[in-house]
mmCIF file with all atom_site columns, C-alpha atoms in Angstrom:
data_model
loop_
_atom_site.group_PDB
_atom_site.id
_atom_site.type_symbol
_atom_site.label_atom_id
_atom_site.label_alt_id
_atom_site.label_comp_id
_atom_site.label_asym_id
_atom_site.label_entity_id
_atom_site.label_seq_id
_atom_site.pdbx_PDB_ins_code
_atom_site.Cartn_x
_atom_site.Cartn_y
_atom_site.Cartn_z
_atom_site.occupancy
_atom_site.B_iso_or_equiv
_atom_site.pdbx_formal_charge
_atom_site.auth_seq_id
_atom_site.auth_comp_id
_atom_site.auth_asym_id
_atom_site.auth_atom_id
_atom_site.pdbx_PDB_model_num
ATOM 1   C CA . MET A 1 1   ? 74.254  101.607 155.813 1.00 80.00 ? 1   MET A CA 1
ATOM 2   C CA . SER A 1 2   ? 70.750  101.167 154.500 1.00 89.00 ? 2   SER A CA 1
ATOM 3   C CA . LEU A 1 3   ? 69.798  98.336  152.196 1.00 89.00 ? 3   LEU A CA 1
ATOM 4   C CA . THR A 1 4   ? 69.199  100.834 149.362 1.00 93.00 ? 4   THR A CA 1
ATOM 5   C CA . VAL A 1 5   ? 72.760  102.162 149.594 1.00 94.00 ? 5   VAL A CA 1
ATOM 6   C CA . LEU A 1 6   ? 74.154  98.632  149.687 1.00 92.00 ? 6   LEU A CA 1
ATOM 7   C CA . ILE A 1 7   ? 72.196  97.629  146.582 1.00 91.00 ? 7   ILE A CA 1
ATOM 8   C CA . LEU A 1 8   ? 73.299  100.791 144.767 1.00 94.00 ? 8   LEU A CA 1
ATOM 9   C CA . LEU A 1 9   ? 76.951  100.079 145.645 1.00 94.00 ? 9   LEU A CA 1
ATOM 10  C CA . LEU A 1 10  ? 76.561  96.514  144.418 1.00 91.00 ? 10  LEU A CA 1
ATOM 11  C CA . LEU A 1 11  ? 74.960  97.631  141.148 1.00 92.00 ? 11  LEU A CA 1
ATOM 12  C CA . ALA A 1 12  ? 77.634  100.291 140.622 1.00 94.00 ? 12  ALA A CA 1
ATOM 13  C CA . GLY A 1 13  ? 80.319  97.635  141.080 1.00 91.00 ? 13  GLY A CA 1
ATOM 14  C CA . ILE A 1 14  ? 78.662  95.277  138.616 1.00 88.00 ? 14  ILE A CA 1
ATOM 15  C CA . ILE A 1 15  ? 78.217  98.102  136.089 1.00 89.00 ? 15  ILE A CA 1
ATOM 16  C CA . LEU A 1 16  ? 81.890  99.063  136.388 1.00 90.00 ? 16  LEU A CA 1
ATOM 17  C CA . ILE A 1 17  ? 82.981  95.468  135.807 1.00 86.00 ? 17  ILE A CA 1
ATOM 18  C CA . ALA A 1 18  ? 80.663  95.165  132.799 1.00 83.00 ? 18  ALA A CA 1
ATOM 19  C CA . MET A 1 19  ? 82.012  98.464  131.422 1.00 86.00 ? 19  MET A CA 1
ATOM 20  C CA . ASP A 1 20  ? 85.552  97.137  131.776 1.00 86.00 ? 20  ASP A CA 1
ATOM 21  C CA . ILE A 1 21  ? 84.644  93.985  129.879 1.00 80.00 ? 21  ILE A CA 1
ATOM 22  C CA . LEU A 1 22  ? 82.742  95.793  127.127 1.00 79.00 ? 22  LEU A CA 1
ATOM 23  C CA . PHE A 1 23  ? 84.295  99.224  126.667 1.00 82.00 ? 23  PHE A CA 1
ATOM 24  C CA . ILE A 1 24  ? 87.386  100.028 128.741 1.00 81.00 ? 24  ILE A CA 1
ATOM 25  C CA . PRO A 1 25  ? 90.010  97.280  128.631 1.00 77.00 ? 25  PRO A CA 1
ATOM 26  C CA . GLY A 1 26  ? 92.816  97.209  131.130 1.00 80.00 ? 26  GLY A CA 1
ATOM 27  C CA . GLY A 1 27  ? 91.244  96.020  134.350 1.00 83.00 ? 27  GLY A CA 1
ATOM 28  C CA . ILE A 1 28  ? 91.484  99.202  136.416 1.00 90.00 ? 28  ILE A CA 1
ATOM 29  C CA . VAL A 1 29  ? 87.764  99.968  136.155 1.00 90.00 ? 29  VAL A CA 1
ATOM 30  C CA . ALA A 1 30  ? 86.963  96.337  136.971 1.00 88.00 ? 30  ALA A CA 1
ATOM 31  C CA . PHE A 1 31  ? 89.250  96.575  140.003 1.00 92.00 ? 31  PHE A CA 1
ATOM 32  C CA . PHE A 1 32  ? 87.240  99.546  141.305 1.00 94.00 ? 32  PHE A CA 1
ATOM 33  C CA . GLY A 1 33  ? 84.003  97.698  140.552 1.00 91.00 ? 33  GLY A CA 1
ATOM 34  C CA . LEU A 1 34  ? 85.199  94.695  142.511 1.00 90.00 ? 34  LEU A CA 1
ATOM 35  C CA . GLY A 1 35  ? 86.172  97.031  145.345 1.00 93.00 ? 35  GLY A CA 1
ATOM 36  C CA . LEU A 1 36  ? 82.659  98.502  145.403 1.00 94.00 ? 36  LEU A CA 1
ATOM 37  C CA . MET A 1 37  ? 81.146  95.027  145.498 1.00 92.00 ? 37  MET A CA 1
ATOM 38  C CA . ILE A 1 38  ? 83.398  93.978  148.388 1.00 92.00 ? 38  ILE A CA 1
ATOM 39  C CA . PHE A 1 39  ? 82.619  97.218  150.226 1.00 94.00 ? 39  PHE A CA 1
ATOM 40  C CA . ALA A 1 40  ? 78.879  96.578  149.750 1.00 94.00 ? 40  ALA A CA 1
ATOM 41  C CA . ASP A 1 41  ? 79.270  93.038  151.111 1.00 93.00 ? 41  ASP A CA 1
ATOM 42  C CA . TYR A 1 42  ? 81.246  94.330  154.099 1.00 93.00 ? 42  TYR A CA 1
ATOM 43  C CA . GLY A 1 43  ? 78.574  96.958  154.717 1.00 94.00 ? 43  GLY A CA 1
ATOM 44  C CA . ALA A 1 44  ? 75.907  94.257  154.559 1.00 93.00 ? 44  ALA A CA 1
ATOM 45  C CA . TYR A 1 45  ? 77.649  92.267  157.293 1.00 94.00 ? 45  TYR A CA 1
ATOM 46  C CA . GLU A 1 46  ? 78.007  95.419  159.408 1.00 93.00 ? 46  GLU A CA 1
ATOM 47  C CA . SER A 1 47  ? 74.409  96.592  158.919 1.00 92.00 ? 47  SER A CA 1
ATOM 48  C CA . LEU A 1 48  ? 72.418  93.392  158.523 1.00 90.00 ? 48  LEU A CA 1
ATOM 49  C CA . GLY A 1 49  ? 74.366  90.982  160.706 1.00 92.00 ? 49  GLY A CA 1
ATOM 50  C CA . SER A 1 50  ? 75.814  87.616  159.848 1.00 93.00 ? 50  SER A CA 1
ATOM 51  C CA . THR A 1 51  ? 72.717  86.057  158.268 1.00 94.00 ? 51  THR A CA 1
ATOM 52  C CA . GLY A 1 52  ? 71.831  89.207  156.325 1.00 92.00 ? 52  GLY A CA 1
ATOM 53  C CA . GLY A 1 53  ? 75.445  89.521  155.152 1.00 92.00 ? 53  GLY A CA 1
ATOM 54  C CA . HIS A 1 54  ? 75.455  85.918  153.938 1.00 94.00 ? 54  HIS A CA 1
ATOM 55  C CA . LEU A 1 55  ? 72.205  86.452  152.033 1.00 94.00 ? 55  LEU A CA 1
ATOM 56  C CA . PHE A 1 56  ? 73.439  89.725  150.536 1.00 92.00 ? 56  PHE A CA 1
ATOM 57  C CA . THR A 1 57  ? 76.733  88.126  149.462 1.00 93.00 ? 57  THR A CA 1
ATOM 58  C CA . LEU A 1 58  ? 74.868  85.197  147.914 1.00 94.00 ? 58  LEU A CA 1
ATOM 59  C CA . ALA A 1 59  ? 72.551  87.598  146.070 1.00 91.00 ? 59  ALA A CA 1
ATOM 60  C CA . SER A 1 60  ? 75.508  89.640  144.816 1.00 90.00 ? 60  SER A CA 1
ATOM 61  C CA . VAL A 1 61  ? 77.320  86.535  143.525 1.00 92.00 ? 61  VAL A CA 1
ATOM 62  C CA . VAL A 1 62  ? 74.155  85.327  141.769 1.00 93.00 ? 62  VAL A CA 1
ATOM 63  C CA . ALA A 1 63  ? 73.501  88.769  140.249 1.00 87.00 ? 63  ALA A CA 1
ATOM 64  C CA . PHE A 1 64  ? 77.089  89.022  139.054 1.00 85.00 ? 64  PHE A CA 1
ATOM 65  C CA . ALA A 1 65  ? 76.970  85.515  137.537 1.00 89.00 ? 65  ALA A CA 1
ATOM 66  C CA . VAL A 1 66  ? 73.683  86.228  135.745 1.00 88.00 ? 66  VAL A CA 1
ATOM 67  C CA . ILE A 1 67  ? 75.047  89.445  134.255 1.00 82.00 ? 67  ILE A CA 1
ATOM 68  C CA . LEU A 1 68  ? 78.279  87.763  133.120 1.00 81.00 ? 68  LEU A CA 1
ATOM 69  C CA . VAL A 1 69  ? 76.330  84.924  131.494 1.00 86.00 ? 69  VAL A CA 1
ATOM 70  C CA . GLN A 1 70  ? 74.117  87.455  129.703 1.00 81.00 ? 70  GLN A CA 1
ATOM 71  C CA . ILE A 1 71  ? 77.115  89.474  128.487 1.00 77.00 ? 71  ILE A CA 1
ATOM 72  C CA . PHE A 1 72  ? 78.841  86.440  126.994 1.00 80.00 ? 72  PHE A CA 1
ATOM 73  C CA . ARG A 1 73  ? 75.780  85.092  125.187 1.00 81.00 ? 73  ARG A CA 1
ATOM 74  C CA . PRO A 1 74  ? 75.853  85.552  121.397 1.00 79.00 ? 74  PRO A CA 1
ATOM 75  C CA . SER A 1 75  ? 72.372  87.095  121.399 1.00 78.00 ? 75  SER A CA 1
ATOM 76  C CA . PHE A 1 76  ? 73.657  89.965  123.566 1.00 73.00 ? 76  PHE A CA 1
ATOM 77  C CA . TRP A 1 77  ? 76.399  90.759  121.058 1.00 71.00 ? 77  TRP A CA 1
ATOM 78  C CA . LYS A 1 78  ? 73.902  90.685  118.190 1.00 73.00 ? 78  LYS A CA 1
ATOM 79  C CA . ARG A 1 79  ? 71.871  93.364  119.970 1.00 70.00 ? 79  ARG A CA 1
ATOM 80  C CA . VAL A 1 80  ? 74.801  95.676  120.749 1.00 67.00 ? 80  VAL A CA 1
ATOM 81  C CA . SER A 1 81  ? 76.864  95.251  117.581 1.00 69.00 ? 81  SER A CA 1
ATOM 82  C CA . GLU A 1 82  ? 76.306  96.653  114.115 1.00 64.00 ? 82  GLU A CA 1
ATOM 83  C CA . PRO A 1 83  ? 74.366  94.045  112.135 1.00 64.00 ? 83  PRO A CA 1
ATOM 84  C CA . ALA A 1 84  ? 75.011  95.528  108.707 1.00 63.00 ? 84  ALA A CA 1
ATOM 85  C CA . GLU A 1 85  ? 77.540  93.937  106.417 1.00 65.00 ? 85  GLU A CA 1
ATOM 86  C CA . VAL A 1 86  ? 80.324  95.953  104.907 1.00 58.00 ? 86  VAL A CA 1
ATOM 87  C CA . LEU A 1 87  ? 79.330  96.115  101.277 1.00 58.00 ? 87  LEU A CA 1
ATOM 88  C CA . GLY A 1 88  ? 82.079  98.467  100.124 1.00 54.00 ? 88  GLY A CA 1
ATOM 89  C CA . LYS A 1 89  ? 84.884  97.361  97.890  1.00 57.00 ? 89  LYS A CA 1
ATOM 90  C CA . VAL A 1 90  ? 88.061  98.776  96.490  1.00 60.00 ? 90  VAL A CA 1
ATOM 91  C CA . ASN A 1 91  ? 87.500  100.676 93.273  1.00 64.00 ? 91  ASN A CA 1
ATOM 92  C CA . THR A 1 92  ? 89.644  98.692  90.859  1.00 68.00 ? 92  THR A CA 1
ATOM 93  C CA . GLU A 1 93  ? 87.685  99.827  87.810  1.00 69.00 ? 93  GLU A CA 1
ATOM 94  C CA . ASP A 1 94  ? 89.714  103.050 87.664  1.00 66.00 ? 94  ASP A CA 1
ATOM 95  C CA . LEU A 1 95  ? 92.896  101.017 87.365  1.00 76.00 ? 95  LEU A CA 1
ATOM 96  C CA . GLN A 1 96  ? 91.662  99.430  84.137  1.00 78.00 ? 96  GLN A CA 1
ATOM 97  C CA . HIS A 1 97  ? 91.359  102.832 82.458  1.00 77.00 ? 97  HIS A CA 1
ATOM 98  C CA . CYS A 1 98  ? 94.767  104.217 83.412  1.00 86.00 ? 98  CYS A CA 1
ATOM 99  C CA . LYS A 1 99  ? 98.336  103.158 82.979  1.00 89.00 ? 99  LYS A CA 1
ATOM 100 C CA . VAL A 1 100 ? 101.671 104.739 83.796  1.00 92.00 ? 100 VAL A CA 1
ATOM 101 C CA . GLY A 1 101 ? 102.452 107.537 81.352  1.00 92.00 ? 101 GLY A CA 1
ATOM 102 C CA . ASP A 1 102 ? 98.837  108.493 80.574  1.00 93.00 ? 102 ASP A CA 1
ATOM 103 C CA . GLU A 1 103 ? 98.204  112.222 80.402  1.00 93.00 ? 103 GLU A CA 1
ATOM 104 C CA . GLY A 1 104 ? 95.054  113.966 81.550  1.00 94.00 ? 104 GLY A CA 1
ATOM 105 C CA . THR A 1 105 ? 93.613  117.006 83.302  1.00 95.00 ? 105 THR A CA 1
ATOM 106 C CA . SER A 1 106 ? 92.937  117.539 86.990  1.00 95.00 ? 106 SER A CA 1
ATOM 107 C CA . LEU A 1 107 ? 89.258  118.308 87.540  1.00 95.00 ? 107 LEU A CA 1
ATOM 108 C CA . THR A 1 108 ? 89.618  119.253 91.205  1.00 93.00 ? 108 THR A CA 1
ATOM 109 C CA . ARG A 1 109 ? 92.455  120.446 93.389  1.00 93.00 ? 109 ARG A CA 1
ATOM 110 C CA . LEU A 1 110 ? 94.753  117.563 94.214  1.00 92.00 ? 110 LEU A CA 1
ATOM 111 C CA . ARG A 1 111 ? 95.685  118.229 97.854  1.00 88.00 ? 111 ARG A CA 1
ATOM 112 C CA . PRO A 1 112 ? 96.854  115.423 97.874  1.00 89.00 ? 112 PRO A CA 1
ATOM 113 C CA . SER A 1 113 ? 93.888  113.622 96.298  1.00 90.00 ? 113 SER A CA 1
ATOM 114 C CA . GLY A 1 114 ? 91.130  114.547 93.907  1.00 91.00 ? 114 GLY A CA 1
ATOM 115 C CA . ASN A 1 115 ? 89.687  113.712 90.498  1.00 92.00 ? 115 ASN A CA 1
ATOM 116 C CA . ALA A 1 116 ? 91.286  113.809 87.084  1.00 93.00 ? 116 ALA A CA 1
ATOM 117 C CA . ARG A 1 117 ? 90.066  113.026 83.575  1.00 94.00 ? 117 ARG A CA 1
ATOM 118 C CA . PHE A 1 118 ? 92.003  110.642 81.352  1.00 92.00 ? 118 PHE A CA 1
ATOM 119 C CA . GLY A 1 119 ? 90.283  110.388 77.989  1.00 89.00 ? 119 GLY A CA 1
ATOM 120 C CA . ASN A 1 120 ? 86.590  109.824 78.735  1.00 90.00 ? 120 ASN A CA 1
ATOM 121 C CA . HIS A 1 121 ? 87.155  108.468 82.246  1.00 88.00 ? 121 HIS A CA 1
ATOM 122 C CA . VAL A 1 122 ? 87.135  110.410 85.522  1.00 90.00 ? 122 VAL A CA 1
ATOM 123 C CA . VAL A 1 123 ? 89.237  108.696 88.181  1.00 90.00 ? 123 VAL A CA 1
ATOM 124 C CA . GLU A 1 124 ? 90.414  109.407 91.706  1.00 90.00 ? 124 GLU A CA 1
ATOM 125 C CA . VAL A 1 125 ? 94.113  110.259 91.771  1.00 92.00 ? 125 VAL A CA 1
ATOM 126 C CA . PHE A 1 126 ? 96.748  111.147 94.369  1.00 93.00 ? 126 PHE A CA 1
ATOM 127 C CA . THR A 1 127 ? 99.897  113.249 94.397  1.00 94.00 ? 127 THR A CA 1
ATOM 128 C CA . ARG A 1 128 ? 103.039 112.376 96.303  1.00 90.00 ? 128 ARG A CA 1
ATOM 129 C CA . HIS A 1 129 ? 104.747 115.649 97.201  1.00 84.00 ? 129 HIS A CA 1
ATOM 130 C CA . GLU A 1 130 ? 102.863 118.473 95.570  1.00 89.00 ? 130 GLU A CA 1
ATOM 131 C CA . PHE A 1 131 ? 99.521  120.201 95.448  1.00 91.00 ? 131 PHE A CA 1
ATOM 132 C CA . ILE A 1 132 ? 98.018  120.585 91.996  1.00 92.00 ? 132 ILE A CA 1
ATOM 133 C CA . GLU A 1 133 ? 95.326  123.120 91.171  1.00 93.00 ? 133 GLU A CA 1
ATOM 134 C CA . ALA A 1 134 ? 92.239  122.256 89.108  1.00 94.00 ? 134 ALA A CA 1
ATOM 135 C CA . ASN A 1 135 ? 92.456  122.263 85.291  1.00 94.00 ? 135 ASN A CA 1
ATOM 136 C CA . GLN A 1 136 ? 96.170  121.438 85.210  1.00 94.00 ? 136 GLN A CA 1
ATOM 137 C CA . ALA A 1 137 ? 97.776  118.889 82.905  1.00 95.00 ? 137 ALA A CA 1
ATOM 138 C CA . VAL A 1 138 ? 98.816  115.800 84.857  1.00 96.00 ? 138 VAL A CA 1
ATOM 139 C CA . LYS A 1 139 ? 100.658 112.587 84.073  1.00 94.00 ? 139 LYS A CA 1
ATOM 140 C CA . VAL A 1 140 ? 100.327 109.179 85.763  1.00 94.00 ? 140 VAL A CA 1
ATOM 141 C CA . THR A 1 141 ? 103.657 108.382 87.436  1.00 94.00 ? 141 THR A CA 1
ATOM 142 C CA . SER A 1 142 ? 102.799 105.137 89.212  1.00 92.00 ? 142 SER A CA 1
ATOM 143 C CA . ILE A 1 143 ? 99.992  102.872 90.306  1.00 89.00 ? 143 ILE A CA 1
ATOM 144 C CA . ASP A 1 144 ? 100.543 101.408 93.779  1.00 87.00 ? 144 ASP A CA 1
ATOM 145 C CA . GLU A 1 145 ? 98.119  99.570  96.070  1.00 81.00 ? 145 GLU A CA 1
ATOM 146 C CA . ASN A 1 146 ? 95.029  100.540 94.045  1.00 83.00 ? 146 ASN A CA 1
ATOM 147 C CA . ARG A 1 147 ? 96.033  104.205 93.980  1.00 88.00 ? 147 ARG A CA 1
ATOM 148 C CA . ILE A 1 148 ? 96.856  106.190 90.883  1.00 92.00 ? 148 ILE A CA 1
ATOM 149 C CA . TYR A 1 149 ? 99.654  108.705 91.510  1.00 94.00 ? 149 TYR A CA 1
ATOM 150 C CA . VAL A 1 150 ? 100.108 111.734 89.261  1.00 95.00 ? 150 VAL A CA 1
ATOM 151 C CA . GLN A 1 151 ? 102.346 114.752 88.959  1.00 93.00 ? 151 GLN A CA 1
ATOM 152 C CA . THR A 1 152 ? 102.109 118.009 87.059  1.00 94.00 ? 152 THR A CA 1
ATOM 153 C CA . LEU A 1 153 ? 102.895 117.568 83.378  1.00 85.00 ? 153 LEU A CA 1
ATOM 154 C CA . LYS A 1 154 ? 105.973 119.612 82.598  1.00 77.00 ? 154 LYS A CA 1
ATOM 155 C CA . THR A 1 155 ? 105.505 121.606 79.401  1.00 64.00 ? 155 THR A CA 1
ATOM 156 C CA . GLU A 1 156 ? 108.747 122.484 77.658  1.00 52.00 ? 156 GLU A CA 1
#
């Protein structure tokens, strides 16, 4: 094998191991990467002789160590991860304007969620087992885990 092919096999093995560490957990991809690296080292001994094989193996171990050190440095993770903070929060303001038993009107279709008006406040609401069309009278049945649940108001 030529030196170019050996280097490409070595790089492919290192890339597969890095992919296993970063993206594809489980070890199977890393196993194939290790196999490629061993095959490249074997090919180096066959093509370049004993001294060339030793030098190639040493270079492959050093390259692998450098890449692993770079991957596990915090600065690497800062470059590849999302730096933005999560600024969202649960909308608990709606819960202050509604209580169980309040009656209002659905502004959108509730399939199973949408908006409804209770007095002067528009809030996001959910249904449990029904779809409600827009402009229907609804009643708050429960408030669980920051969700307001409604059902159709039965007119008798």
